[in-house]
Every structure is written in C-alpha cells, then in structure tokens.
JSON list of C-alpha atoms in Angstrom, two decimals:
[
{"chain": "A", "resi": 1, "resn": "MET", "atom": "CA", "xyz": [92.70, 100.37, 107.81]},
{"chain": "A", "resi": 2, "resn": "LEU", "atom": "CA", "xyz": [90.66, 98.54, 105.24]},
{"chain": "A", "resi": 3, "resn": "TRP", "atom": "CA", "xyz": [92.92, 97.75, 102.27]},
{"chain": "A", "resi": 4, "resn": "ASP", "atom": "CA", "xyz": [91.49, 97.57, 98.77]},
{"chain": "A", "resi": 5, "resn": "ALA", "atom": "CA", "xyz": [91.84, 94.30, 96.85]},
{"chain": "A", "resi": 6, "resn": "GLU", "atom": "CA", "xyz": [91.85, 96.06, 93.47]},
{"chain": "A", "resi": 7, "resn": "VAL", "atom": "CA", "xyz": [94.43, 98.86, 93.90]},
{"chain": "A", "resi": 8, "resn": "LYS", "atom": "CA", "xyz": [97.60, 98.07, 95.85]},
{"chain": "A", "resi": 9, "resn": "GLY", "atom": "CA", "xyz": [98.28, 100.73, 98.50]},
{"chain": "A", "resi": 10, "resn": "PHE", "atom": "CA", "xyz": [94.75, 102.16, 98.46]},
{"chain": "A", "resi": 11, "resn": "ALA", "atom": "CA", "xyz": [92.83, 101.99, 101.76]},
{"chain": "A", "resi": 12, "resn": "LEU", "atom": "CA", "xyz": [90.09, 103.44, 103.89]},
{"chain": "A", "resi": 13, "resn": "ARG", "atom": "CA", "xyz": [91.50, 104.81, 107.16]},
{"chain": "A", "resi": 14, "resn": "ILE", "atom": "CA", "xyz": [89.10, 104.94, 110.10]},
{"chain": "A", "resi": 15, "resn": "THR", "atom": "CA", "xyz": [90.16, 106.99, 113.11]},
{"chain": "A", "resi": 16, "resn": "PRO", "atom": "CA", "xyz": [89.19, 106.08, 116.70]},
{"chain": "A", "resi": 17, "resn": "GLY", "atom": "CA", "xyz": [86.65, 108.93, 116.51]},
{"chain": "A", "resi": 18, "resn": "GLY", "atom": "CA", "xyz": [84.99, 107.32, 113.49]},
{"chain": "A", "resi": 19, "resn": "ALA", "atom": "CA", "xyz": [86.24, 109.70, 110.76]},
{"chain": "A", "resi": 20, "resn": "LYS", "atom": "CA", "xyz": [86.84, 107.91, 107.47]},
{"chain": "A", "resi": 21, "resn": "SER", "atom": "CA", "xyz": [89.27, 108.96, 104.76]},
{"chain": "A", "resi": 22, "resn": "PHE", "atom": "CA", "xyz": [90.81, 107.39, 101.69]},
{"chain": "A", "resi": 23, "resn": "ILE", "atom": "CA", "xyz": [94.60, 107.13, 101.55]},
{"chain": "A", "resi": 24, "resn": "LEU", "atom": "CA", "xyz": [97.27, 105.84, 99.21]},
{"chain": "A", "resi": 25, "resn": "ASP", "atom": "CA", "xyz": [100.54, 104.29, 100.38]},
{"chain": "A", "resi": 26, "resn": "TYR", "atom": "CA", "xyz": [103.37, 104.35, 97.85]},
{"chain": "A", "resi": 27, "resn": "ARG", "atom": "CA", "xyz": [107.15, 104.58, 97.51]},
{"chain": "A", "resi": 28, "resn": "ALA", "atom": "CA", "xyz": [108.91, 107.50, 95.85]},
{"chain": "A", "resi": 29, "resn": "GLU", "atom": "CA", "xyz": [112.66, 108.02, 95.73]},
{"chain": "A", "resi": 30, "resn": "GLY", "atom": "CA", "xyz": [113.09, 105.17, 98.21]},
{"chain": "A", "resi": 31, "resn": "ARG", "atom": "CA", "xyz": [110.77, 106.75, 100.79]},
{"chain": "A", "resi": 32, "resn": "GLN", "atom": "CA", "xyz": [107.52, 105.29, 102.02]},
{"chain": "A", "resi": 33, "resn": "ARG", "atom": "CA", "xyz": [104.77, 107.89, 101.61]},
{"chain": "A", "resi": 34, "resn": "ARG", "atom": "CA", "xyz": [101.11, 108.09, 102.60]},
{"chain": "A", "resi": 35, "resn": "ILE", "atom": "CA", "xyz": [98.85, 110.68, 101.03]},
{"chain": "A", "resi": 36, "resn": "THR", "atom": "CA", "xyz": [95.24, 111.42, 101.95]},
{"chain": "A", "resi": 37, "resn": "ILE", "atom": "CA", "xyz": [92.95, 111.47, 98.94]},
{"chain": "A", "resi": 38, "resn": "GLY", "atom": "CA", "xyz": [89.81, 112.68, 100.69]},
{"chain": "A", "resi": 39, "resn": "ALA", "atom": "CA", "xyz": [87.18, 112.06, 103.33]},
{"chain": "A", "resi": 40, "resn": "TRP", "atom": "CA", "xyz": [84.21, 109.75, 103.04]},
{"chain": "A", "resi": 41, "resn": "PRO", "atom": "CA", "xyz": [81.34, 110.55, 102.22]},
{"chain": "A", "resi": 42, "resn": "ASP", "atom": "CA", "xyz": [82.65, 113.61, 100.34]},
{"chain": "A", "resi": 43, "resn": "TRP", "atom": "CA", "xyz": [84.49, 111.13, 98.11]},
{"chain": "A", "resi": 44, "resn": "THR", "atom": "CA", "xyz": [82.86, 107.98, 96.80]},
{"chain": "A", "resi": 45, "resn": "VAL", "atom": "CA", "xyz": [84.83, 104.74, 96.81]},
{"chain": "A", "resi": 46, "resn": "ALA", "atom": "CA", "xyz": [84.88, 104.73, 92.99]},
{"chain": "A", "resi": 47, "resn": "ALA", "atom": "CA", "xyz": [86.18, 108.31, 92.72]},
{"chain": "A", "resi": 48, "resn": "ALA", "atom": "CA", "xyz": [88.84, 107.77, 95.39]},
{"chain": "A", "resi": 49, "resn": "ARG", "atom": "CA", "xyz": [89.93, 104.49, 93.76]},
{"chain": "A", "resi": 50, "resn": "GLN", "atom": "CA", "xyz": [90.26, 106.19, 90.36]},
{"chain": "A", "resi": 51, "resn": "THR", "atom": "CA", "xyz": [92.28, 109.00, 91.92]},
{"chain": "A", "resi": 52, "resn": "ALA", "atom": "CA", "xyz": [94.53, 106.41, 93.61]},
{"chain": "A", "resi": 53, "resn": "LYS", "atom": "CA", "xyz": [95.06, 104.71, 90.23]},
{"chain": "A", "resi": 54, "resn": "ASP", "atom": "CA", "xyz": [95.94, 108.06, 88.64]},
{"chain": "A", "resi": 55, "resn": "MET", "atom": "CA", "xyz": [98.37, 108.87, 91.47]},
{"chain": "A", "resi": 56, "resn": "LYS", "atom": "CA", "xyz": [100.03, 105.46, 91.17]},
{"chain": "A", "resi": 57, "resn": "ARG", "atom": "CA", "xyz": [100.48, 106.08, 87.43]},
{"chain": "A", "resi": 58, "resn": "GLU", "atom": "CA", "xyz": [102.18, 109.41, 88.24]},
{"chain": "A", "resi": 59, "resn": "VAL", "atom": "CA", "xyz": [104.44, 107.65, 90.76]},
{"chain": "A", "resi": 60, "resn": "ASP", "atom": "CA", "xyz": [105.38, 105.09, 88.09]},
{"chain": "A", "resi": 61, "resn": "LEU", "atom": "CA", "xyz": [106.38, 108.01, 85.84]},
{"chain": "A", "resi": 62, "resn": "GLY", "atom": "CA", "xyz": [108.71, 109.36, 88.55]},
{"chain": "A", "resi": 63, "resn": "HIS", "atom": "CA", "xyz": [106.45, 111.95, 90.18]},
{"chain": "A", "resi": 64, "resn": "ASP", "atom": "CA", "xyz": [105.86, 112.24, 93.91]},
{"chain": "A", "resi": 65, "resn": "PRO", "atom": "CA", "xyz": [102.30, 113.48, 94.64]},
{"chain": "A", "resi": 66, "resn": "MET", "atom": "CA", "xyz": [103.10, 114.13, 98.31]},
{"chain": "A", "resi": 67, "resn": "GLY", "atom": "CA", "xyz": [106.31, 115.96, 97.41]},
{"chain": "A", "resi": 68, "resn": "GLU", "atom": "CA", "xyz": [104.47, 118.11, 94.89]},
{"chain": "A", "resi": 69, "resn": "ARG", "atom": "CA", "xyz": [101.78, 118.92, 97.46]},
{"chain": "A", "resi": 70, "resn": "GLN", "atom": "CA", "xyz": [104.50, 119.91, 99.96]},
{"chain": "A", "resi": 71, "resn": "ALA", "atom": "CA", "xyz": [106.21, 122.10, 97.37]},
{"chain": "A", "resi": 72, "resn": "GLN", "atom": "CA", "xyz": [102.94, 123.95, 96.80]},
{"chain": "A", "resi": 73, "resn": "ARG", "atom": "CA", "xyz": [102.59, 124.53, 100.54]},
{"chain": "A", "resi": 74, "resn": "ASP", "atom": "CA", "xyz": [106.15, 125.86, 100.71]},
{"chain": "A", "resi": 75, "resn": "ALA", "atom": "CA", "xyz": [105.60, 128.30, 97.83]},
{"chain": "A", "resi": 76, "resn": "PRO", "atom": "CA", "xyz": [105.44, 131.95, 98.91]},
{"chain": "A", "resi": 77, "resn": "THR", "atom": "CA", "xyz": [102.01, 133.47, 99.45]},
{"chain": "A", "resi": 78, "resn": "VAL", "atom": "CA", "xyz": [100.85, 136.65, 97.73]},
{"chain": "A", "resi": 79, "resn": "GLN", "atom": "CA", "xyz": [101.33, 138.46, 101.05]},
{"chain": "A", "resi": 80, "resn": "GLU", "atom": "CA", "xyz": [104.94, 137.24, 101.29]},
{"chain": "A", "resi": 81, "resn": "MET", "atom": "CA", "xyz": [105.64, 138.26, 97.69]},
{"chain": "A", "resi": 82, "resn": "TRP", "atom": "CA", "xyz": [104.13, 141.69, 98.34]},
{"chain": "A", "resi": 83, "resn": "GLU", "atom": "CA", "xyz": [106.29, 142.17, 101.43]},
{"chain": "A", "resi": 84, "resn": "ARG", "atom": "CA", "xyz": [109.38, 141.06, 99.52]},
{"chain": "A", "resi": 85, "resn": "TYR", "atom": "CA", "xyz": [108.55, 143.54, 96.76]},
{"chain": "A", "resi": 86, "resn": "GLY", "atom": "CA", "xyz": [108.11, 146.31, 99.34]},
{"chain": "A", "resi": 87, "resn": "ARG", "atom": "CA", "xyz": [111.48, 145.56, 100.94]},
{"chain": "A", "resi": 88, "resn": "ARG", "atom": "CA", "xyz": [113.25, 145.59, 97.60]},
{"chain": "A", "resi": 89, "resn": "ARG", "atom": "CA", "xyz": [111.44, 148.72, 96.48]},
{"chain": "A", "resi": 90, "resn": "THR", "atom": "CA", "xyz": [112.40, 150.68, 99.60]},
{"chain": "A", "resi": 91, "resn": "SER", "atom": "CA", "xyz": [116.00, 149.41, 99.57]},
{"chain": "A", "resi": 92, "resn": "GLY", "atom": "CA", "xyz": [116.46, 150.50, 95.96]},
{"chain": "A", "resi": 93, "resn": "THR", "atom": "CA", "xyz": [117.22, 147.04, 94.59]},
{"chain": "A", "resi": 94, "resn": "SER", "atom": "CA", "xyz": [114.12, 146.59, 92.46]},
{"chain": "A", "resi": 95, "resn": "ALA", "atom": "CA", "xyz": [114.52, 145.70, 88.81]},
{"chain": "A", "resi": 96, "resn": "LEU", "atom": "CA", "xyz": [113.13, 149.09, 87.81]},
{"chain": "A", "resi": 97, "resn": "SER", "atom": "CA", "xyz": [115.74, 151.03, 89.76]},
{"chain": "A", "resi": 98, "resn": "SER", "atom": "CA", "xyz": [118.57, 149.33, 87.85]},
{"chain": "A", "resi": 99, "resn": "ARG", "atom": "CA", "xyz": [117.15, 150.31, 84.44]},
{"chain": "A", "resi": 100, "resn": "SER", "atom": "CA", "xyz": [117.30, 153.66, 82.77]},
{"chain": "A", "resi": 101, "resn": "ARG", "atom": "CA", "xyz": [113.95, 155.42, 82.95]},
{"chain": "A", "resi": 102, "resn": "THR", "atom": "CA", "xyz": [114.57, 157.60, 79.94]},
{"chain": "A", "resi": 103, "resn": "PRO", "atom": "CA", "xyz": [113.49, 156.03, 76.66]},
{"chain": "A", "resi": 104, "resn": "THR", "atom": "CA", "xyz": [116.19, 155.30, 74.10]},
{"chain": "A", "resi": 105, "resn": "ARG", "atom": "CA", "xyz": [115.97, 156.79, 70.62]},
{"chain": "A", "resi": 106, "resn": "SER", "atom": "CA", "xyz": [115.01, 153.44, 69.09]},
{"chain": "A", "resi": 107, "resn": "SER", "atom": "CA", "xyz": [112.17, 152.82, 71.57]},
{"chain": "A", "resi": 108, "resn": "ALA", "atom": "CA", "xyz": [110.82, 156.35, 71.09]},
{"chain": "A", "resi": 109, "resn": "ARG", "atom": "CA", "xyz": [110.84, 155.83, 67.31]},
{"chain": "A", "resi": 110, "resn": "THR", "atom": "CA", "xyz": [109.01, 152.49, 67.65]},
{"chain": "A", "resi": 111, "resn": "THR", "atom": "CA", "xyz": [106.37, 154.07, 69.88]},
{"chain": "A", "resi": 112, "resn": "ARG", "atom": "CA", "xyz": [105.77, 156.92, 67.40]},
{"chain": "A", "resi": 113, "resn": "SER", "atom": "CA", "xyz": [105.55, 154.58, 64.42]},
{"chain": "A", "resi": 114, "resn": "ARG", "atom": "CA", "xyz": [102.99, 152.36, 66.19]},
{"chain": "A", "resi": 115, "resn": "ALA", "atom": "CA", "xyz": [100.89, 155.38, 67.17]},
{"chain": "A", "resi": 116, "resn": "SER", "atom": "CA", "xyz": [100.69, 156.59, 63.57]},
{"chain": "A", "resi": 117, "resn": "ALA", "atom": "CA", "xyz": [99.81, 153.17, 62.14]}
]
C-alpha cells in the first residue's frame, strides 16, 4: 500500500495482479475499518482524496461509512418486500384486512363535500 502524506488513513492499494484502488483506514466504535473508495483510473487521486477527507469528517461526527454501507446491503430488496407482501396477503394479516372496508358516515360526507366543491 502507498500511504498518503496529506490524509491520514488514505492509501492506494495495489494487488499482486496489478489492480489499483483507493482505500481509507479508520476507527469507528473501537473497531478498525477499511473501506474501498474506488478503483484507479476510474477515480483520480484528487477525487479519492477529497472523498477520504469527507468520510473522515463523517467518522469524526460519529458515523461509520462501512457500517452504513453494510446496512444498505442488508436492507430488503423489492423482490423480498413483494414476497413478504404476498405471504401476508394470502395469510390474511395484511393491514387492509384488519380495517373495515365500508366507509364511515364522516368519510362519506367528506368525500361528497369535496366532490361538490
């Protein structure tokens, strides 16, 4: 790794195969973390360095960029949400099945008054 003299924790990682990527080493919640910023030449040194500075600022404010990235990966996909909806719908536990489907007198009155306005 080639460590940057300007931004502590920022480096260029070079794999045995010759691939180059920019990384940032930092500590969050007592854990040593390493996050990949991007590959060279897709990222310039200046852009990667600025991103590293921004990430370090977020870490100083108590955020964990790697933890946030992991949380996004762990979030359910649209497919998973659709399947969950289908299971609830067929089992009769959807939010709609627990509500009355007949309008109340007050909602019917509101609908009529809006239509005439």
